[in-house]
CSV table of C-alpha atoms and ligand atoms in Angstrom, one decimal:
chain,number,residue,atom,x,y,z
A,2,UNK,CA,29.7,36.2,-43.6
A,3,UNK,CA,28.0,34.5,-46.6
A,4,UNK,CA,29.9,31.3,-45.5
A,5,UNK,CA,28.8,31.7,-41.9
A,6,UNK,CA,25.2,32.0,-43.0
A,7,UNK,CA,25.6,28.9,-45.2
A,8,UNK,CA,26.9,27.0,-42.3
A,9,UNK,CA,24.2,28.2,-40.0
A,10,UNK,CA,21.7,27.2,-42.8
A,11,UNK,CA,22.9,23.7,-42.4
A,12,UNK,CA,21.4,23.6,-38.9
A,13,UNK,CA,18.1,25.3,-39.8
A,14,UNK,CA,17.5,24.1,-43.4
A,15,UNK,CA,17.8,20.5,-44.2
A,16,UNK,CA,15.3,20.1,-47.0
A,17,UNK,CA,12.3,21.9,-48.5
A,18,UNK,CA,10.1,20.8,-45.6
A,19,UNK,CA,12.4,22.8,-43.2
A,20,UNK,CA,11.9,25.8,-45.3
A,21,UNK,CA,8.2,25.3,-45.3
A,22,UNK,CA,8.1,24.9,-41.5
A,23,UNK,CA,10.0,28.2,-41.0
A,24,UNK,CA,8.0,30.2,-43.5
A,25,UNK,CA,4.6,28.9,-42.1
A,26,UNK,CA,5.9,29.6,-38.6
A,27,UNK,CA,6.5,33.2,-39.7
A,28,UNK,CA,3.1,33.5,-41.3
A,29,UNK,CA,1.4,32.3,-38.2
A,30,UNK,CA,3.4,34.6,-36.0
A,31,UNK,CA,2.2,37.5,-38.2
A,32,UNK,CA,-1.4,36.6,-37.5
A,33,UNK,CA,-2.3,35.0,-40.8
A,34,UNK,CA,-5.8,33.5,-41.2
A,35,UNK,CA,-5.2,32.1,-44.6
A,36,UNK,CA,-1.9,30.6,-45.9
A,37,UNK,CA,-1.4,29.5,-49.5
A,38,UNK,CA,1.6,27.3,-50.4
A,39,UNK,CA,2.8,26.7,-53.9
A,40,UNK,CA,5.4,24.1,-54.7
A,41,UNK,CA,7.3,23.0,-57.7
A,42,UNK,CA,9.5,20.0,-58.0
A,43,UNK,CA,8.5,18.8,-54.5
A,44,UNK,CA,9.6,22.2,-53.2
A,45,UNK,CA,13.2,21.8,-54.5
A,46,UNK,CA,12.7,24.1,-57.5
A,47,UNK,CA,10.3,26.5,-55.9
A,48,UNK,CA,8.4,27.2,-52.7
A,49,UNK,CA,6.0,30.1,-52.3
A,50,UNK,CA,4.3,30.9,-49.0
A,51,UNK,CA,1.6,33.6,-49.1
A,52,UNK,CA,-0.1,34.9,-46.0
A,53,UNK,CA,-2.6,37.6,-45.1
A,54,UNK,CA,-0.8,38.5,-41.9
A,55,UNK,CA,0.4,41.9,-40.6
A,56,UNK,CA,3.1,42.3,-43.2
A,57,UNK,CA,6.5,43.9,-42.9
A,58,UNK,CA,7.0,47.7,-43.1
A,59,UNK,CA,9.1,48.5,-46.3
A,60,UNK,CA,11.9,50.0,-44.2
A,61,UNK,CA,12.3,46.7,-42.3
A,62,UNK,CA,12.3,44.4,-45.3
A,63,UNK,CA,16.1,44.3,-45.6
A,64,UNK,CA,16.4,43.8,-41.9
A,65,UNK,CA,14.3,40.7,-42.0
A,66,UNK,CA,17.0,39.0,-43.9
A,67,UNK,CA,19.9,39.8,-41.5
A,68,UNK,CA,21.1,37.2,-39.2
A,69,UNK,CA,19.8,37.6,-35.6
A,70,UNK,CA,17.3,40.1,-36.8
A,71,UNK,CA,14.0,39.3,-35.2
A,72,UNK,CA,11.1,41.6,-34.4
A,73,UNK,CA,9.9,39.1,-31.8
A,74,UNK,CA,12.2,39.5,-28.8
A,75,UNK,CA,13.9,42.6,-27.6
A,76,UNK,CA,16.0,41.1,-24.8
A,77,UNK,CA,17.5,37.9,-23.5
A,78,UNK,CA,15.0,38.0,-20.7
A,79,UNK,CA,12.1,37.8,-23.1
A,80,UNK,CA,13.7,34.6,-24.6
A,81,UNK,CA,12.4,32.8,-21.5
A,82,UNK,CA,8.8,33.7,-22.2
A,83,UNK,CA,8.5,33.5,-26.0
A,84,UNK,CA,5.0,32.7,-27.2
A,85,UNK,CA,5.8,33.2,-30.9
A,86,UNK,CA,7.0,30.3,-33.0
A,87,UNK,CA,10.1,32.1,-34.2
A,88,UNK,CA,12.5,34.1,-32.1
A,89,UNK,CA,16.0,33.6,-33.2
A,90,UNK,CA,16.0,35.7,-36.3
A,91,UNK,CA,17.9,33.0,-38.2
A,92,UNK,CA,15.6,31.4,-40.6
A,93,UNK,CA,15.2,33.9,-43.4
A,94,UNK,CA,18.9,34.7,-43.4
A,95,UNK,CA,19.8,31.0,-43.5
A,96,UNK,CA,17.3,30.2,-46.3
A,97,UNK,CA,18.4,33.3,-48.3
A,98,UNK,CA,22.0,32.1,-48.2
A,99,UNK,CA,21.2,28.8,-49.8
A,100,UNK,CA,18.6,29.8,-52.4
A,101,UNK,CA,17.2,32.5,-54.6
A,102,UNK,CA,14.8,34.3,-52.3
A,103,UNK,CA,12.5,37.2,-52.6
A,104,UNK,CA,10.2,38.8,-50.1
A,105,UNK,CA,7.1,40.8,-51.0
A,106,UNK,CA,5.1,42.4,-48.2
A,107,UNK,CA,2.6,45.1,-47.4
A,108,UNK,CA,1.3,46.4,-44.1
A,109,UNK,CA,-2.2,47.9,-43.7
A,110,UNK,CA,-0.7,51.4,-43.6
A,111,UNK,CA,1.4,51.0,-46.8
A,112,UNK,CA,0.0,52.5,-50.0
A,113,UNK,CA,1.4,49.4,-51.9
A,114,UNK,CA,3.6,46.4,-51.4
A,115,UNK,CA,7.4,46.3,-51.7
A,116,UNK,CA,9.4,43.4,-53.1
A,117,UNK,CA,13.0,42.7,-52.0
A,118,UNK,CA,15.3,40.4,-54.0
A,119,UNK,CA,17.6,38.9,-51.5
A,120,UNK,CA,20.6,38.3,-53.7
A,121,UNK,CA,20.7,41.7,-55.5
A,122,UNK,CA,19.2,43.7,-52.6
A,123,UNK,CA,16.9,45.3,-55.2
A,124,UNK,CA,13.8,46.9,-53.6
A,125,UNK,CA,10.9,47.7,-55.9
A,126,UNK,CA,7.1,48.4,-55.7
A,127,UNK,CA,4.9,45.4,-56.1
A,128,UNK,CA,1.2,44.5,-56.2
A,129,UNK,CA,-0.4,42.5,-53.5
A,130,UNK,CA,-2.8,42.9,-50.6
A,131,UNK,CA,-1.9,43.2,-46.9
A,132,UNK,CA,0.4,40.3,-46.0
A,133,UNK,CA,3.6,38.7,-47.0
A,134,UNK,CA,4.8,36.4,-49.9
A,135,UNK,CA,8.1,34.6,-49.6
A,136,UNK,CA,9.5,32.9,-52.6
A,137,UNK,CA,12.4,30.4,-52.4
A,138,UNK,CA,13.8,29.1,-55.6
A,139,UNK,CA,16.4,26.4,-56.3
A,140,UNK,CA,17.2,25.4,-52.8
A,141,UNK,CA,20.9,24.5,-52.3
A,142,UNK,CA,21.8,25.6,-55.8
A,143,UNK,CA,25.1,27.0,-54.4
A,144,UNK,CA,25.8,24.2,-52.0
A,145,UNK,CA,25.9,21.1,-54.4
A,146,UNK,CA,26.9,18.7,-51.7
A,147,UNK,CA,23.7,19.5,-49.8
A,148,UNK,CA,21.6,19.5,-52.9
A,149,UNK,CA,22.8,15.9,-53.6
A,150,UNK,CA,21.4,14.8,-50.2
A,151,UNK,CA,17.9,15.7,-51.2
A,152,UNK,CA,15.7,12.7,-52.1
A,153,UNK,CA,13.3,12.4,-55.0
A,154,UNK,CA,10.7,15.2,-55.7
A,155,UNK,CA,8.0,12.9,-54.5
A,156,UNK,CA,9.8,12.2,-51.2
A,157,UNK,CA,10.5,15.8,-50.6
A,158,UNK,CA,6.9,16.7,-51.3
A,159,UNK,CA,5.7,14.1,-48.8
A,160,UNK,CA,8.0,15.6,-46.1
A,161,UNK,CA,6.7,19.1,-47.0
A,162,UNK,CA,3.1,18.0,-46.7
A,163,UNK,CA,3.8,16.4,-43.4
A,164,UNK,CA,5.3,19.7,-42.1
A,165,UNK,CA,2.2,21.5,-43.3
A,166,UNK,CA,-0.1,18.9,-41.6
A,167,UNK,CA,1.7,19.5,-38.3
A,168,UNK,CA,0.9,23.2,-38.6
A,169,UNK,CA,-2.6,22.7,-39.8
A,170,UNK,CA,-3.5,20.4,-36.9
A,171,UNK,CA,-2.3,22.9,-34.4
A,172,UNK,CA,-4.3,25.8,-35.9
A,173,UNK,CA,-7.8,24.8,-37.1
A,174,UNK,CA,-8.8,28.5,-37.2
A,175,UNK,CA,-6.3,29.1,-40.0
A,176,UNK,CA,-7.1,28.1,-43.6
A,177,UNK,CA,-4.5,26.3,-45.7
A,178,UNK,CA,-4.3,25.7,-49.5
A,179,UNK,CA,-1.4,23.7,-51.0
A,180,UNK,CA,-0.6,23.6,-54.7
A,181,UNK,CA,2.0,21.5,-56.4
A,182,UNK,CA,2.9,22.1,-60.1
A,183,UNK,CA,-0.3,24.2,-60.5
A,184,UNK,CA,-2.6,21.6,-59.0
A,185,UNK,CA,-4.4,22.0,-55.7
A,186,UNK,CA,-3.3,19.0,-53.6
A,187,UNK,CA,-4.7,19.9,-50.2
A,188,UNK,CA,-7.2,22.4,-48.8
A,189,UNK,CA,-8.0,22.7,-45.2
A,190,UNK,CA,-10.7,25.3,-44.6
A,191,UNK,CA,-10.5,27.8,-41.7
A,192,UNK,CA,-12.8,26.8,-38.9
A,193,UNK,CA,-14.3,29.8,-37.0
A,194,UNK,CA,-12.7,30.4,-33.7
A,195,UNK,CA,-14.8,31.0,-30.6
A,196,UNK,CA,-15.7,34.6,-29.8
A,197,UNK,CA,-13.5,35.6,-26.9
A,198,UNK,CA,-16.5,35.7,-24.5
A,199,UNK,CA,-15.4,35.3,-20.8
A,200,UNK,CA,-19.0,34.3,-20.0
A,201,UNK,CA,-18.6,31.0,-22.0
A,202,UNK,CA,-18.5,28.2,-19.4
A,203,UNK,CA,-15.1,26.3,-19.6
A,204,UNK,CA,-16.8,23.0,-20.3
A,205,UNK,CA,-18.6,24.5,-23.3
A,206,UNK,CA,-15.4,26.2,-24.6
A,207,UNK,CA,-13.6,22.8,-24.3
A,208,UNK,CA,-16.4,21.0,-26.2
A,209,UNK,CA,-16.2,23.5,-29.0
A,210,UNK,CA,-12.4,23.3,-29.2
A,211,UNK,CA,-12.7,19.5,-29.3
A,212,UNK,CA,-15.3,19.6,-32.1
A,213,UNK,CA,-13.0,22.0,-34.1
A,214,UNK,CA,-10.0,19.7,-33.6
A,215,UNK,CA,-12.0,16.6,-34.7
A,216,UNK,CA,-13.1,18.5,-37.8
A,217,UNK,CA,-9.6,19.6,-38.7
A,218,UNK,CA,-8.3,16.1,-38.0
A,219,UNK,CA,-10.8,14.6,-40.4
A,220,UNK,CA,-9.8,17.1,-43.1
A,221,UNK,CA,-6.1,16.6,-42.6
A,222,UNK,CA,-5.7,13.0,-41.6
A,223,UNK,CA,-9.0,11.5,-42.7
A,224,UNK,CA,-12.1,10.2,-41.0
A,225,UNK,CA,-10.3,7.0,-39.7
A,226,UNK,CA,-8.3,9.0,-37.3
A,227,UNK,CA,-11.4,10.6,-35.7
A,228,UNK,CA,-13.3,7.3,-35.7
A,229,UNK,CA,-10.3,5.6,-34.1
A,230,UNK,CA,-9.8,8.1,-31.3
A,231,UNK,CA,-11.6,9.8,-28.4
A,232,UNK,CA,-11.3,13.3,-26.9
A,233,UNK,CA,-8.9,13.4,-24.0
A,234,UNK,CA,-10.6,15.6,-21.4
A,235,UNK,CA,-8.3,18.5,-20.5
A,236,UNK,CA,-6.5,17.6,-17.3
A,237,UNK,CA,-4.2,19.7,-15.2
A,238,UNK,CA,-1.5,18.4,-12.9
A,239,UNK,CA,0.7,20.9,-11.2
A,240,UNK,CA,1.9,23.3,-13.9
A,241,UNK,CA,1.1,21.0,-16.8
A,242,UNK,CA,-2.1,20.7,-18.7
A,243,UNK,CA,-2.8,17.9,-21.1
A,244,UNK,CA,-5.6,17.7,-23.7
A,245,UNK,CA,-6.2,16.4,-27.2
A,246,UNK,CA,-7.4,13.1,-28.7
A,247,UNK,CA,-6.1,9.6,-28.0
A,248,UNK,CA,-6.4,6.5,-30.1
A,249,UNK,CA,-8.5,3.5,-29.2
A,250,UNK,CA,-6.4,0.4,-28.6
A,251,UNK,CA,-8.0,-1.5,-31.5
A,252,UNK,CA,-7.1,1.3,-33.8
A,253,UNK,CA,-3.4,1.1,-33.1
A,254,UNK,CA,-1.1,0.9,-36.1
A,255,UNK,CA,2.0,-1.0,-37.0
A,256,UNK,CA,3.9,2.3,-37.5
A,257,UNK,CA,4.2,5.4,-35.3
A,258,UNK,CA,3.1,7.6,-38.1
A,259,UNK,CA,0.0,9.3,-36.6
A,260,UNK,CA,1.4,10.6,-33.4
A,261,UNK,CA,1.3,14.4,-33.0
A,262,UNK,CA,2.6,16.1,-29.9
A,263,UNK,CA,2.4,19.9,-29.3
A,264,UNK,CA,3.9,21.9,-26.6
A,265,UNK,CA,2.5,25.4,-26.2
A,266,UNK,CA,1.2,25.3,-29.7
A,267,UNK,CA,4.5,24.1,-31.2
A,268,UNK,CA,5.0,20.6,-32.7
A,269,UNK,CA,7.7,18.8,-30.8
A,270,UNK,CA,9.2,15.3,-30.5
A,271,UNK,CA,10.1,14.1,-27.0
A,272,UNK,CA,11.4,10.8,-25.8
A,273,UNK,CA,10.2,11.4,-22.2
A,274,UNK,CA,6.6,12.0,-23.3
A,275,UNK,CA,6.7,9.1,-25.8
A,276,UNK,CA,7.7,7.0,-22.9
A,277,UNK,CA,4.8,8.3,-20.7
A,278,UNK,CA,2.4,7.5,-23.5
A,279,UNK,CA,3.8,4.0,-24.0
A,280,UNK,CA,3.5,3.3,-20.3
A,281,UNK,CA,-0.1,4.4,-20.2
A,282,UNK,CA,-1.0,2.1,-23.1
A,283,UNK,CA,1.1,-0.7,-21.7
A,284,UNK,CA,-1.6,-3.1,-20.7
A,285,UNK,CA,-4.1,-2.3,-23.4
A,286,UNK,CA,-1.8,-2.5,-26.4
A,287,UNK,CA,0.1,-5.7,-27.4
A,288,UNK,CA,3.1,-6.4,-29.5
A,289,UNK,CA,4.7,-3.5,-31.3
A,290,UNK,CA,1.3,-1.7,-32.0
A,291,UNK,CA,1.5,2.1,-32.0
A,292,UNK,CA,-1.4,4.2,-30.7
A,293,UNK,CA,-2.5,7.2,-32.7
A,294,UNK,CA,-2.8,10.5,-30.8
A,295,UNK,CA,-2.7,14.2,-30.9
A,296,UNK,CA,-1.6,15.6,-27.5
A,297,UNK,CA,-1.7,19.2,-26.6
A,298,UNK,CA,0.5,20.2,-23.7
A,299,UNK,CA,0.5,23.5,-22.0
A,300,UNK,CA,3.4,24.3,-19.7
A,301,UNK,CA,4.4,27.7,-18.4
A,302,UNK,CA,7.1,28.9,-20.9
A,303,UNK,CA,9.7,29.6,-18.1
A,304,UNK,CA,9.6,25.8,-17.3
A,305,UNK,CA,10.7,24.9,-20.8
A,306,UNK,CA,13.9,25.6,-22.8
A,307,UNK,CA,12.9,25.6,-26.4
A,308,UNK,CA,16.3,26.8,-27.5
A,309,UNK,CA,18.0,23.4,-27.6
A,310,UNK,CA,17.7,22.7,-31.3
A,311,UNK,CA,17.8,25.1,-34.2
A,312,UNK,CA,14.9,23.2,-35.8
A,313,UNK,CA,13.0,23.6,-32.6
A,314,UNK,CA,11.6,20.1,-32.7
A,315,UNK,CA,13.3,19.2,-29.4
A,316,UNK,CA,12.9,20.9,-26.1
A,317,UNK,CA,14.2,20.5,-22.6
A,318,UNK,CA,11.9,20.6,-19.6
A,319,UNK,CA,13.0,22.1,-16.3
A,320,UNK,CA,11.2,19.3,-14.5
A,321,UNK,CA,10.8,16.3,-16.7
A,322,UNK,CA,9.3,14.1,-14.0
A,323,UNK,CA,6.4,16.5,-13.6
A,324,UNK,CA,5.6,16.4,-17.4
A,325,UNK,CA,6.0,12.7,-17.5
A,326,UNK,CA,3.6,12.1,-14.7
A,327,UNK,CA,1.0,14.6,-16.0
A,328,UNK,CA,0.9,12.9,-19.4
A,329,UNK,CA,0.9,9.4,-17.9
A,330,UNK,CA,-1.9,10.2,-15.5
A,331,UNK,CA,-4.1,12.0,-18.1
A,332,UNK,CA,-3.9,9.0,-20.5
A,333,UNK,CA,-4.0,6.4,-17.8
A,334,UNK,CA,-7.3,7.9,-16.4
A,335,UNK,CA,-8.8,8.1,-19.9
A,336,UNK,CA,-7.7,4.5,-20.8
A,337,UNK,CA,-8.7,3.0,-17.4
A,338,UNK,CA,-12.1,1.9,-18.4
A,339,UNK,CA,-10.7,-0.1,-21.3
A,340,UNK,CA,-8.4,-2.1,-19.1
A,341,UNK,CA,-9.0,-5.9,-18.8
B,24,LIG,P1,12.2,35.0,-36.4
B,24,LIG,O1,11.0,34.3,-36.9
B,24,LIG,O2,13.0,34.1,-35.5
B,24,LIG,O3,12.0,36.3,-35.8
B,24,LIG,P2,13.0,34.9,-39.2
B,24,LIG,O4,14.3,34.9,-39.8
B,24,LIG,O5,12.1,33.7,-39.4
B,24,LIG,O6,13.2,35.1,-37.6
B,24,LIG,O7,12.2,36.2,-39.6
B,24,LIG,C1,12.8,37.5,-39.4
B,24,LIG,C2,11.8,38.6,-39.2
B,24,LIG,O8,11.1,38.8,-40.4
B,24,LIG,C3,10.7,38.2,-38.2
B,24,LIG,O9,11.0,38.6,-36.9
B,24,LIG,C4,9.5,39.1,-38.7
B,24,LIG,O10,9.7,40.4,-38.2
B,24,LIG,C5,9.8,39.2,-40.2
B,24,LIG,N1,8.9,38.3,-41.0
B,24,LIG,C6,9.3,37.1,-41.6
B,24,LIG,N2,8.3,36.5,-42.2
B,24,LIG,C7,7.2,37.3,-42.0
B,24,LIG,C8,5.8,37.2,-42.4
B,24,LIG,N3,5.3,36.2,-43.1
B,24,LIG,N4,5.0,38.2,-42.0
B,24,LIG,C9,5.4,39.2,-41.3
B,24,LIG,N5,6.7,39.4,-40.9
B,24,LIG,C10,7.6,38.4,-41.2
B,25,LIG,MG1,10.8,32.6,-38.0
């Protein structure tokens, strides 16, 4: 079973950045408003993710580490309609099988926190407020072949930071602090979400969301990204809604390094959508220039299969044409005025 877990881990956990992605997914699923990440050795030696989410009841701590244990879906039918980022119940088990992991957590009802050491199974009282701390030490210490594939600490740190940026851009209302070797290397303050007031006119709600996005983009990617892009007005076509910010042609880059695509709140990569974007920019961008963008797609969950890839970065659309056209037309309309 240990071996099966280690093999499964190969699909979920490739490097420290994949651990970070899974742990931050879990923190967000738990409703965290503040997430603190502490890294050592680029994340190879140590990753700690602390959140102020709902916590895990003491009795369920050991369960959280079992394969296919998830508190997020109860039936296969629900798999169709998942809104949470995690749903397979694989990540913690997989990470625990290739590292020294511990889990400390406290719910609002609990008199104190409990800490579980994954390897020994030892459960003991611990001190912390409501929320969860996951600590992962010495990634791949027991799978030397895999450990050898890791790059330098600096490179792994860069990948880890990119994984955190992807999360931070999707959730401006959540605060992030990132430490490396005891130094604060990134801090993205939580931006107050709108009060859920049904009386707010949609146009005003959209303007506020755009302002928040611009503020988070500036904090995470820098003022250049905001200066070089414009809001993409939310546009619905069929079942697909497209929004975000798109780059101005004269702010295009030689590398495709500032292209962020989200589907129902989850960062994805998708060739079809990349193609739709390229087509929309076709006559305003020349040579191999790459537009910057952050696109936010909303598609009813039953029209997407997110279960294609364990790392969840790739998805399969029921109707690819519909998505392609919605993205193309949203960008094409926004870019039309700039066409020669
Ligand atoms: P999944 O996210 O697919 O459910 P994981 O292996 O990532 O599977 O996590 C297993 C379970 O552990 C989750 O379903 C959740 O109940 C619990 N859990 C993990 N991390 C946290 C966290 N930070 N806060 C609260 N619960 C958590
Ligand atoms: Mg998860």
